[in-house]
Amino acid sequence: KNYTTGAYAQNVPNEDITWETSEQINVGFDANFFNSRLGINFDWYKKTTKDWLVEAPLNMITGYEKAAYINGGDIENKGIEVGLSWKDRIGKDFNYHVNVNGAWNKNKVTRLANASGKITGQTSAIFQNSSYVSVVEVGQPIAYFSGMEYDGIWQNQAEIDAARAAGQAVLADAQPGDCKWIDYNKDGKITLDEDRHNIGDPNPDFTLGVNLGFDYKGFDFSVQGAGQFGMQIMQCYRTGMLDNLFVQYSTDAFDRWHGEGTSNTMPILKQGSENNQWVSNRYMQNADFFKIQNITIGYDFAKNLWKNDYFSQLRLYVQAQNLYTFTKYTGVDPEVGSSGGKDSWARGIDVGLYPTARTYLVGLSVKFADNKSKPAKEVVAPQYIEKEVVKEVVKEVVKEVPGKSTTVQNTYVVTFEVNSSDIKNTNELAGIPAGSTVEIVAYASPEGNADANVALSQRRADAVAKYLESKGIKVVRISAKGADTEHANRIAIVTVK
């Protein structure tokens, strides 16, 4: 036999298709208070997605395997986002922060490019041979759940007869152990096509994020969490209908109805009971949750225990990811995302998706310091007119210790205690007239870690500035420099301008 390689068109062609477009309006503000310790941001938004790309329903007589993609409609999302943050210091070494953000969102479909104004999802989405679950419809949230409203289990024949006598709609073949259904359209009949309706929304009304932490003398701790609220999930952990004898069942099958009063949630297991399998709120659960996503505890040995010239950071940390989920959802993971099969827009269907793994990590973060042979860098403080900034940084108390200082014309030389920002003697500085304007330069030691020495010089310059300001003297500039051959160690020079 001779075979010829060929090709065929798999999708229905659509020459008129265009890219999706979106338009968005945002109104908001960002604000900081209490010297930027408190931060607030607010944003109101409205986003419209136009010419949404979606796979159209397929008419099998066309001979194609897949339907054409079309610009199916428009979707509107609107809501508000709010963020609050607080960061502060307690004492000299304890720093902490708290960040909380939340968002309220509502979406709805505003246009569909078909006559019915509705697109239904694929069948068998929740279990084999089930009817469709997800629907896109004008005026409704995208991918809402469509199904029957379940109202318990018929416990005995007398209950069924009494309901019929009272004019309540009851299936003709209803038996004890079968599901009760609500006649949603009030036409006196129970039919799947006419009584199914919007029973739930997989889209959260509110999302929450939390981030908090602190650090203290080399120790650091942080925790991050996130949650979603106001949505539902359709859940089914089996592959076929309840009347199928050859499928796996979850343990809730042990709670099935098997006699009056034994169950009002799961119907009898028997063959030939298709109506007991109708897609309904019996498979649906509220799925609010809050997850502890990340907890980290660390210690930086380079800050306190092991100070040297080689490491600027030597941090050992332990981290736990996806540590715990607070939820009343009975499934494996409420953060299921989508399981709508070929319907990329479907979401919130849990048929046993693999959950997010819990992970524990131990790590070491190493940063090498600059080579100490490099010349010390000059550190220049901001213009000293920003007094509040310097006052937050300088915590040392200037002590009056007997000593000696030297005056050379309009230049004053100040000496300090060894490895300290304490001024040895303030007498010579007292000769500077009140109302004067001065500049301060402090010099570092030529030995040891250059960065640490410059930092000490900075503190010394700040200490001198603090003392002079208390005497009514205006400091316009302070700086710290590495030591050189012209200046002895442990000095600061004050120049009257």
Short mmCIF file of C-alpha atoms in Angstrom, two decimals:
data_model
loop_
_atom_site.label_atom_id
_atom_site.label_comp_id
_atom_site.label_asym_id
_atom_site.label_seq_id
_atom_site.Cartn_x
_atom_site.Cartn_y
_atom_site.Cartn_z
CA LYS A 1 0.00 0.00 0.00
CA ASN A 2 1.07 3.54 -0.69
CA TYR A 3 0.53 6.22 1.96
CA THR A 4 0.57 9.95 1.38
CA THR A 5 1.28 12.48 4.13
CA GLY A 6 -1.32 15.19 4.31
CA ALA A 7 -2.74 17.90 6.54
CA TYR A 8 -6.15 19.29 7.34
CA ALA A 9 -7.58 22.31 9.09
CA GLN A 10 -8.34 21.52 12.75
CA ASN A 11 -10.07 24.77 13.74
CA VAL A 12 -12.84 26.61 11.99
CA PRO A 13 -11.14 29.65 10.40
CA ASN A 14 -12.09 33.20 11.38
CA GLU A 15 -10.60 35.95 9.25
CA ASP A 16 -12.33 38.69 11.25
CA ILE A 17 -10.69 37.96 14.61
CA THR A 18 -8.80 40.82 16.35
CA TRP A 19 -6.71 41.22 19.49
CA GLU A 20 -8.37 41.81 22.84
CA THR A 21 -8.15 45.38 24.09
CA SER A 22 -8.64 46.86 27.54
CA GLU A 23 -9.46 50.27 28.95
CA GLN A 24 -8.86 51.21 32.56
CA ILE A 25 -9.66 54.21 34.76
CA ASN A 26 -7.81 54.67 38.08
CA VAL A 27 -8.37 57.28 40.78
CA GLY A 28 -6.26 57.13 43.90
CA PHE A 29 -3.75 58.68 46.25
CA ASP A 30 -0.63 57.85 48.28
CA ALA A 31 0.04 59.58 51.58
CA ASN A 32 2.57 59.38 54.43
CA PHE A 33 2.16 60.62 58.01
CA PHE A 34 4.15 60.82 61.25
CA ASN A 35 7.54 61.28 59.57
CA SER A 36 6.67 58.56 57.01
CA ARG A 37 6.02 55.94 59.66
CA LEU A 38 2.39 55.55 58.50
CA GLY A 39 1.69 55.00 54.81
CA ILE A 40 -1.74 54.91 53.17
CA ASN A 41 -2.58 54.23 49.54
CA PHE A 42 -5.99 54.02 47.92
CA ASP A 43 -7.03 53.17 44.38
CA TRP A 44 -10.44 52.95 42.72
CA TYR A 45 -10.41 51.29 39.32
CA LYS A 46 -12.68 50.28 36.48
CA LYS A 47 -11.27 48.01 33.79
CA THR A 48 -13.16 46.98 30.66
CA THR A 49 -11.84 44.14 28.51
CA LYS A 50 -13.22 44.40 24.98
CA ASP A 51 -13.35 41.82 22.19
CA TRP A 52 -12.67 38.99 24.65
CA LEU A 53 -11.20 35.97 22.82
CA VAL A 54 -13.26 32.84 23.38
CA GLU A 55 -13.85 29.56 21.56
CA ALA A 56 -17.27 29.60 19.94
CA PRO A 57 -19.73 26.67 20.19
CA LEU A 58 -19.01 24.03 17.53
CA ASN A 59 -21.59 22.68 15.13
CA MET A 60 -20.42 19.15 14.32
CA ILE A 61 -21.78 19.25 10.76
CA THR A 62 -18.91 21.58 9.84
CA GLY A 63 -16.46 18.65 9.93
CA TYR A 64 -13.89 20.51 12.03
CA GLU A 65 -12.45 19.18 15.30
CA LYS A 66 -12.38 22.53 17.06
CA ALA A 67 -14.48 25.64 16.88
CA ALA A 68 -13.27 29.04 15.76
CA TYR A 69 -11.97 31.61 18.19
CA ILE A 70 -14.10 34.74 18.11
CA ASN A 71 -14.12 38.11 19.77
CA GLY A 72 -16.79 36.93 22.16
CA GLY A 73 -17.72 39.96 24.22
CA ASP A 74 -16.83 42.51 26.88
CA ILE A 75 -16.08 42.06 30.59
CA GLU A 76 -16.06 44.75 33.28
CA ASN A 77 -14.04 44.64 36.51
CA LYS A 78 -14.27 47.38 39.10
CA GLY A 79 -13.33 47.77 42.72
CA ILE A 80 -11.04 49.41 45.23
CA GLU A 81 -7.60 48.60 46.61
CA VAL A 82 -6.39 49.88 49.97
CA GLY A 83 -2.94 49.54 51.52
CA LEU A 84 -1.79 50.45 55.04
CA SER A 85 1.79 50.30 56.30
CA TRP A 86 3.49 51.19 59.56
CA LYS A 87 7.22 51.11 60.29
CA ASP A 88 8.95 52.35 63.41
CA ARG A 89 11.81 51.86 65.85
CA ILE A 90 11.63 51.08 69.56
CA GLY A 91 14.73 52.06 71.43
CA LYS A 92 18.01 51.95 69.57
CA ASP A 93 18.01 48.49 67.98
CA PHE A 94 14.44 47.19 67.56
CA ASN A 95 12.87 47.95 64.14
CA TYR A 96 9.51 46.62 63.00
CA HIS A 97 7.03 46.95 60.14
CA VAL A 98 3.43 45.98 59.42
CA ASN A 99 1.89 46.05 55.91
CA VAL A 100 -1.75 45.18 55.17
CA ASN A 101 -3.49 45.47 51.79
CA GLY A 102 -6.97 44.53 50.67
CA ALA A 103 -8.96 44.64 47.44
CA TRP A 104 -12.68 44.45 46.72
CA ASN A 105 -13.54 43.45 43.15
CA LYS A 106 -16.73 42.78 41.21
CA ASN A 107 -16.83 41.61 37.62
CA LYS A 108 -19.62 41.05 35.18
CA VAL A 109 -20.05 40.27 31.52
CA THR A 110 -21.50 43.24 29.65
CA ARG A 111 -21.70 41.85 26.10
CA LEU A 112 -21.57 38.50 24.30
CA ALA A 113 -21.38 38.01 20.56
CA ASN A 114 -24.23 35.52 20.22
CA ALA A 115 -28.00 35.60 20.15
CA SER A 116 -28.59 33.91 23.51
CA GLY A 117 -26.22 36.11 25.50
CA LYS A 118 -24.82 32.98 27.16
CA ILE A 119 -21.91 30.56 26.75
CA THR A 120 -21.99 27.24 28.63
CA GLY A 121 -18.89 25.32 29.67
CA GLN A 122 -18.01 21.79 28.71
CA THR A 123 -19.84 18.78 30.10
CA SER A 124 -18.16 16.20 32.38
CA ALA A 125 -16.28 19.04 34.08
CA ILE A 126 -17.08 17.87 37.61
CA PHE A 127 -17.38 14.13 36.99
CA GLN A 128 -17.88 11.84 33.99
CA ASN A 129 -21.13 12.51 32.11
CA SER A 130 -22.11 15.42 34.36
CA SER A 131 -23.85 18.35 32.74
CA TYR A 132 -22.01 21.66 32.35
CA VAL A 133 -21.07 23.62 35.48
CA SER A 134 -19.64 26.98 34.38
CA VAL A 135 -21.49 29.67 32.45
CA VAL A 136 -20.70 33.06 30.95
CA GLU A 137 -23.81 35.24 30.68
CA VAL A 138 -24.50 38.91 30.15
CA GLY A 139 -25.14 40.67 33.45
CA GLN A 140 -23.56 37.88 35.53
CA PRO A 141 -20.03 37.33 36.92
CA ILE A 142 -17.75 35.41 34.60
CA ALA A 143 -17.76 31.59 35.03
CA TYR A 144 -20.57 31.49 37.59
CA PHE A 145 -21.82 28.05 38.66
CA SER A 146 -25.10 26.90 37.11
CA GLY A 147 -27.01 24.09 38.77
CA MET A 148 -30.01 22.86 40.67
CA GLU A 149 -30.88 23.90 44.21
CA TYR A 150 -30.69 20.90 46.52
CA ASP A 151 -33.04 20.74 49.52
CA GLY A 152 -32.19 17.55 51.39
CA ILE A 153 -33.19 13.86 51.17
CA TRP A 154 -36.63 12.27 51.07
CA GLN A 155 -36.70 10.18 54.27
CA ASN A 156 -39.83 8.06 53.68
CA GLN A 157 -42.75 7.57 51.29
CA ALA A 158 -45.15 9.43 53.56
CA GLU A 159 -43.05 12.58 53.23
CA ILE A 160 -43.14 12.30 49.43
CA ASP A 161 -46.92 11.77 49.38
CA ALA A 162 -47.51 14.72 51.71
CA ALA A 163 -45.45 17.02 49.48
CA ARG A 164 -47.45 16.02 46.40
CA ALA A 165 -50.72 16.52 48.27
CA ALA A 166 -49.61 20.03 49.21
CA GLY A 167 -48.98 20.88 45.53
CA GLN A 168 -45.18 20.82 45.83
CA ALA A 169 -43.27 19.89 42.68
CA VAL A 170 -41.85 16.36 43.08
CA LEU A 171 -40.19 14.11 40.52
CA ALA A 172 -42.53 11.36 39.30
CA ASP A 173 -40.11 8.58 40.22
CA ALA A 174 -38.98 10.04 43.58
CA GLN A 175 -38.26 7.42 46.25
CA PRO A 176 -36.99 7.52 49.84
CA GLY A 177 -33.26 8.27 49.78
CA ASP A 178 -33.51 10.46 46.65
CA CYS A 179 -32.66 14.16 46.50
CA LYS A 180 -35.23 16.89 46.99
CA TRP A 181 -35.08 19.65 44.38
CA ILE A 182 -36.39 23.22 44.41
CA ASP A 183 -38.81 24.22 41.63
CA TYR A 184 -36.84 27.40 40.91
CA ASN A 185 -39.00 28.74 38.07
CA LYS A 186 -42.26 27.84 39.90
CA ASP A 187 -43.78 26.01 36.92
CA GLY A 188 -44.88 23.00 39.02
CA LYS A 189 -42.27 20.68 37.47
CA ILE A 190 -38.72 19.65 38.35
CA THR A 191 -36.59 19.78 35.21
CA LEU A 192 -32.84 20.27 34.97
CA ASP A 193 -32.88 22.63 31.99
CA GLU A 194 -35.60 24.91 33.38
CA ASP A 195 -34.76 24.96 37.10
CA ARG A 196 -30.98 25.30 37.06
CA HIS A 197 -29.72 28.80 37.82
CA ASN A 198 -26.82 30.79 39.28
CA ILE A 199 -25.95 28.93 42.50
CA GLY A 200 -22.44 30.28 43.19
CA ASP A 201 -19.53 32.48 42.16
CA PRO A 202 -15.91 31.26 41.99
CA ASN A 203 -14.59 34.83 41.98
CA PRO A 204 -13.59 36.22 45.41
CA ASP A 205 -15.26 39.38 46.67
CA PHE A 206 -12.26 40.36 48.78
CA THR A 207 -8.55 39.52 48.77
CA LEU A 208 -6.20 40.21 51.68
CA GLY A 209 -2.42 40.38 52.04
CA VAL A 210 -0.40 40.75 55.26
CA ASN A 211 3.35 41.25 55.72
CA LEU A 212 4.96 41.93 59.09
CA GLY A 213 8.39 41.59 60.62
CA PHE A 214 11.09 42.95 62.90
CA ASP A 215 14.85 42.96 63.37
CA TYR A 216 16.89 43.28 66.57
CA LYS A 217 20.67 43.18 66.95
CA GLY A 218 21.22 40.83 64.04
CA PHE A 219 18.04 38.79 64.49
CA ASP A 220 15.24 39.16 61.93
CA PHE A 221 11.76 37.69 61.66
CA SER A 222 9.12 38.05 58.94
CA VAL A 223 5.77 36.46 58.12
CA GLN A 224 3.64 36.78 54.98
CA GLY A 225 0.06 35.68 54.50
CA ALA A 226 -2.73 35.99 51.92
CA GLY A 227 -6.39 35.17 51.78
CA GLN A 228 -9.50 35.22 49.62
CA PHE A 229 -13.08 35.58 50.80
CA GLY A 230 -16.59 35.44 49.37
CA MET A 231 -16.18 32.74 46.71
CA GLN A 232 -17.42 29.17 46.25
CA ILE A 233 -15.85 25.96 44.93
CA MET A 234 -17.47 22.97 43.22
CA GLN A 235 -15.85 19.80 44.53
CA CYS A 236 -16.05 16.17 43.46
CA TYR A 237 -13.30 13.61 44.12
CA ARG A 238 -14.65 10.76 42.02
CA THR A 239 -14.74 9.98 38.32
CA GLY A 240 -18.32 8.93 37.68
CA MET A 241 -21.92 9.07 38.83
CA LEU A 242 -23.10 7.63 42.14
CA ASP A 243 -24.92 4.81 40.32
CA ASN A 244 -21.64 3.57 38.79
CA LEU A 245 -20.36 0.49 40.63
CA PHE A 246 -16.84 0.76 39.24
CA VAL A 247 -15.53 4.15 40.35
CA GLN A 248 -13.58 5.28 43.39
CA TYR A 249 -15.55 7.05 46.09
CA SER A 250 -14.38 9.43 48.78
CA THR A 251 -15.06 8.52 52.40
CA ASP A 252 -18.23 10.64 52.49
CA ALA A 253 -19.89 7.65 50.78
CA PHE A 254 -20.00 6.08 54.24
CA ASP A 255 -22.47 8.82 55.22
CA ARG A 256 -24.92 7.95 52.40
CA TRP A 257 -28.64 7.49 53.07
CA HIS A 258 -29.36 3.84 53.86
CA GLY A 259 -32.54 4.16 55.87
CA GLU A 260 -34.80 6.79 57.40
CA GLY A 261 -32.85 9.37 59.38
CA THR A 262 -29.41 8.11 58.37
CA SER A 263 -28.47 11.08 56.16
CA ASN A 264 -29.86 14.34 54.87
CA THR A 265 -26.80 15.27 52.79
CA MET A 266 -25.81 12.31 50.59
CA PRO A 267 -28.48 10.30 48.73
CA ILE A 268 -28.84 6.56 48.41
CA LEU A 269 -26.29 4.68 46.28
CA LYS A 270 -28.17 2.80 43.61
CA GLN A 271 -28.20 2.35 39.88
CA GLY A 272 -30.73 4.15 37.71
CA SER A 273 -30.84 7.34 39.81
CA GLU A 274 -29.53 9.90 37.35
CA ASN A 275 -31.46 12.81 38.87
CA ASN A 276 -29.51 12.32 42.11
CA GLN A 277 -26.38 13.28 40.16
CA TRP A 278 -27.60 16.61 38.80
CA VAL A 279 -25.07 19.41 39.17
CA SER A 280 -26.26 21.31 42.22
CA ASN A 281 -25.23 23.19 45.33
CA ARG A 282 -24.76 19.77 46.96
CA TYR A 283 -21.27 19.77 45.40
CA MET A 284 -20.58 23.41 46.31
CA GLN A 285 -18.81 24.79 49.38
CA ASN A 286 -17.83 28.20 50.63
CA ALA A 287 -14.07 28.43 50.23
CA ASP A 288 -12.87 31.39 52.29
CA PHE A 289 -9.26 30.91 53.37
CA PHE A 290 -6.18 32.60 54.77
CA LYS A 291 -2.74 31.07 54.16
CA ILE A 292 0.48 31.54 56.08
CA GLN A 293 2.62 31.66 52.96
CA ASN A 294 6.05 32.32 54.39
CA ILE A 295 7.75 32.54 57.80
CA THR A 296 11.46 33.38 58.00
CA ILE A 297 13.75 33.60 61.03
CA GLY A 298 17.38 34.64 60.57
CA TYR A 299 20.50 35.84 62.34
CA ASP A 300 23.34 37.89 60.84
CA PHE A 301 26.61 36.89 62.56
CA ALA A 302 28.50 39.74 60.87
CA LYS A 303 26.53 42.36 62.81
CA ASN A 304 27.50 41.39 66.34
CA LEU A 305 29.21 38.08 67.04
CA TRP A 306 31.70 37.98 64.19
CA LYS A 307 32.72 41.44 63.12
CA ASN A 308 35.61 41.40 60.66
CA ASP A 309 36.90 42.92 57.47
CA TYR A 310 35.75 40.14 55.15
CA PHE A 311 31.97 39.87 55.47
CA SER A 312 29.34 42.58 55.40
CA GLN A 313 26.65 39.89 55.87
CA LEU A 314 26.81 36.32 57.14
CA ARG A 315 23.15 35.46 57.68
CA LEU A 316 21.79 32.03 58.59
CA TYR A 317 18.03 31.64 58.15
CA VAL A 318 15.24 29.07 58.43
CA GLN A 319 12.12 29.40 56.29
CA ALA A 320 8.76 27.63 56.11
CA GLN A 321 6.60 28.06 52.99
CA ASN A 322 2.87 27.32 52.77
CA LEU A 323 2.91 26.51 56.48
CA TYR A 324 -0.81 26.50 57.31
CA THR A 325 -4.22 27.30 55.79
CA PHE A 326 -7.12 28.58 57.88
CA THR A 327 -10.33 27.45 56.15
CA LYS A 328 -13.56 25.50 56.60
CA TYR A 329 -13.27 24.07 53.09
CA THR A 330 -13.12 20.26 53.27
CA GLY A 331 -11.05 19.76 50.12
CA VAL A 332 -7.28 19.45 49.83
CA ASP A 333 -6.61 23.07 48.87
CA PRO A 334 -9.10 25.96 48.51
CA GLU A 335 -6.72 27.74 46.14
CA VAL A 336 -7.62 25.45 43.24
CA GLY A 337 -7.52 27.98 40.42
CA SER A 338 -9.14 26.48 37.32
CA SER A 339 -10.15 22.98 36.29
CA GLY A 340 -12.56 23.78 33.53
CA GLY A 341 -10.92 21.59 30.90
CA LYS A 342 -10.82 23.30 27.53
CA ASP A 343 -12.66 26.33 28.94
CA SER A 344 -9.81 28.56 29.97
CA TRP A 345 -12.23 31.02 31.57
CA ALA A 346 -13.76 28.41 33.92
CA ARG A 347 -12.44 28.32 37.49
CA GLY A 348 -13.11 27.06 40.99
CA ILE A 349 -13.74 23.38 40.09
CA ASP A 350 -11.87 20.99 42.41
CA VAL A 351 -11.61 17.46 41.05
CA GLY A 352 -8.53 16.56 43.08
CA LEU A 353 -5.87 18.95 41.82
CA TYR A 354 -2.44 18.54 43.40
CA PRO A 355 -2.13 20.96 46.35
CA THR A 356 0.64 23.46 46.97
CA ALA A 357 3.51 21.72 48.76
CA ARG A 358 4.68 22.70 52.24
CA THR A 359 8.41 23.43 52.12
CA TYR A 360 11.07 23.92 54.80
CA LEU A 361 14.36 25.62 53.90
CA VAL A 362 17.65 26.34 55.67
CA GLY A 363 19.91 28.85 53.98
CA LEU A 364 23.05 30.94 54.35
CA SER A 365 23.35 34.40 52.81
CA VAL A 366 26.91 35.70 52.44
CA LYS A 367 28.00 39.15 51.29
CA PHE A 368 31.69 40.06 51.17
CA ALA A 369 32.87 43.43 52.39
CA ASP A 370 34.87 45.80 50.22
CA ASN A 371 38.63 45.29 50.40
CA LYS A 372 39.94 47.22 53.42
CA SER A 373 42.87 48.52 51.35
CA LYS A 374 40.47 50.72 49.43
CA PRO A 375 40.49 54.35 50.57
CA ALA A 376 37.74 55.25 53.00
CA LYS A 377 34.76 56.86 51.40
CA GLU A 378 33.55 60.29 52.40
CA VAL A 379 30.10 60.19 53.91
CA VAL A 380 28.30 63.50 53.69
CA ALA A 381 25.18 64.07 55.71
CA PRO A 382 22.21 65.96 54.27
CA GLN A 383 22.11 69.71 54.67
CA TYR A 384 21.82 70.08 58.40
CA ILE A 385 18.74 72.20 58.04
CA GLU A 386 16.89 68.82 58.11
CA LYS A 387 17.39 68.60 61.87
CA GLU A 388 14.77 65.90 62.50
CA VAL A 389 16.62 63.37 60.35
CA VAL A 390 19.86 63.79 62.28
CA LYS A 391 18.10 63.74 65.66
CA GLU A 392 16.61 60.36 64.84
CA VAL A 393 20.02 58.94 63.99
CA VAL A 394 22.08 60.40 66.83
CA LYS A 395 21.29 58.73 70.12
CA GLU A 396 24.62 59.30 71.93
CA VAL A 397 24.72 61.71 74.86
CA VAL A 398 27.52 64.27 74.74
CA LYS A 399 29.49 64.02 77.96
CA GLU A 400 31.72 66.76 79.35
CA VAL A 401 35.00 64.99 80.13
CA PRO A 402 38.01 67.05 81.22
CA GLY A 403 40.48 67.35 78.37
CA LYS A 404 42.06 69.75 75.94
CA SER A 405 40.98 71.42 72.73
CA THR A 406 42.80 73.89 70.53
CA THR A 407 41.56 77.07 68.80
CA VAL A 408 43.27 78.20 65.60
CA GLN A 409 41.72 81.45 64.32
CA ASN A 410 38.16 80.45 63.33
CA THR A 411 38.86 76.69 63.44
CA TYR A 412 38.19 74.57 66.53
CA VAL A 413 39.71 71.11 67.02
CA VAL A 414 37.75 68.62 69.15
CA THR A 415 39.06 65.33 70.57
CA PHE A 416 37.09 62.27 71.63
CA GLU A 417 37.40 59.29 73.93
CA VAL A 418 38.92 56.19 72.30
CA ASN A 419 36.42 54.29 70.10
CA SER A 420 33.66 56.63 71.27
CA SER A 421 31.71 59.67 70.14
CA ASP A 422 31.99 61.24 73.62
CA ILE A 423 33.65 64.68 73.46
CA LYS A 424 36.60 64.98 75.85
CA ASN A 425 36.20 68.73 76.49
CA THR A 426 33.57 71.25 75.38
CA ASN A 427 35.22 74.37 76.84
CA GLU A 428 36.80 75.60 73.59
CA LEU A 429 33.54 75.06 71.69
CA ALA A 430 31.84 77.26 74.23
CA GLY A 431 33.78 80.19 72.73
CA ILE A 432 31.86 80.06 69.46
CA PRO A 433 29.35 82.93 69.50
CA ALA A 434 25.65 82.05 69.49
CA GLY A 435 24.07 82.59 66.08
CA SER A 436 27.24 81.54 64.24
CA THR A 437 27.14 79.25 61.22
CA VAL A 438 29.60 76.36 61.21
CA GLU A 439 30.72 73.30 59.26
CA ILE A 440 31.94 70.08 60.90
CA VAL A 441 34.40 67.51 59.54
CA ALA A 442 35.29 64.38 61.55
CA TYR A 443 38.23 62.10 60.72
CA ALA A 444 38.48 58.34 61.07
CA SER A 445 41.19 56.04 62.38
CA PRO A 446 43.71 54.81 59.77
CA GLU A 447 43.51 51.30 61.25
CA GLY A 448 40.84 48.58 61.23
CA ASN A 449 37.71 48.38 59.07
CA ALA A 450 37.40 51.49 56.93
CA ASP A 451 33.58 51.46 56.76
CA ALA A 452 33.24 51.05 60.52
CA ASN A 453 35.71 53.87 61.15
CA VAL A 454 33.89 56.26 58.84
CA ALA A 455 30.62 55.37 60.58
CA LEU A 456 32.21 56.23 63.95
CA SER A 457 33.43 59.54 62.52
CA GLN A 458 29.91 60.27 61.37
CA ARG A 459 28.59 59.72 64.89
CA ARG A 460 31.28 62.02 66.29
CA ALA A 461 30.37 64.78 63.86
CA ASP A 462 26.70 64.35 64.78
CA ALA A 463 27.55 64.55 68.49
CA VAL A 464 29.39 67.84 67.98
CA ALA A 465 26.50 69.18 65.90
CA LYS A 466 24.02 68.26 68.60
CA TYR A 467 26.05 70.09 71.24
CA LEU A 468 26.44 73.22 69.10
CA GLU A 469 22.77 73.37 68.20
CA SER A 470 21.90 73.29 71.88
CA LYS A 471 23.94 76.52 72.16
CA GLY A 472 22.07 78.27 69.36
CA ILE A 473 24.73 77.68 66.73
CA LYS A 474 23.57 76.77 63.22
CA VAL A 475 25.25 73.75 61.58
CA VAL A 476 24.94 73.79 57.79
CA ARG A 477 27.07 70.78 56.85
CA ILE A 478 28.61 67.75 58.53
CA SER A 479 30.83 65.09 56.96
CA ALA A 480 33.02 62.15 57.90
CA LYS A 481 36.31 61.35 56.17
CA GLY A 482 38.99 58.72 56.35
CA ALA A 483 42.13 59.61 58.33
CA ASP A 484 45.04 61.20 56.49
CA THR A 485 48.59 62.28 57.38
CA GLU A 486 47.56 65.87 58.15
CA HIS A 487 45.04 65.04 60.87
CA ALA A 488 45.51 63.05 64.04
CA ASN A 489 43.17 60.26 64.97
CA ARG A 490 40.07 60.97 67.09
CA ILE A 491 39.45 64.58 66.06
CA ALA A 492 36.74 66.73 64.53
CA ILE A 493 37.33 70.19 63.08
CA VAL A 494 34.68 72.89 63.46
CA THR A 495 34.98 75.84 61.09
CA VAL A 496 33.06 79.08 61.65
CA LYS A 497 31.82 80.41 58.29
#
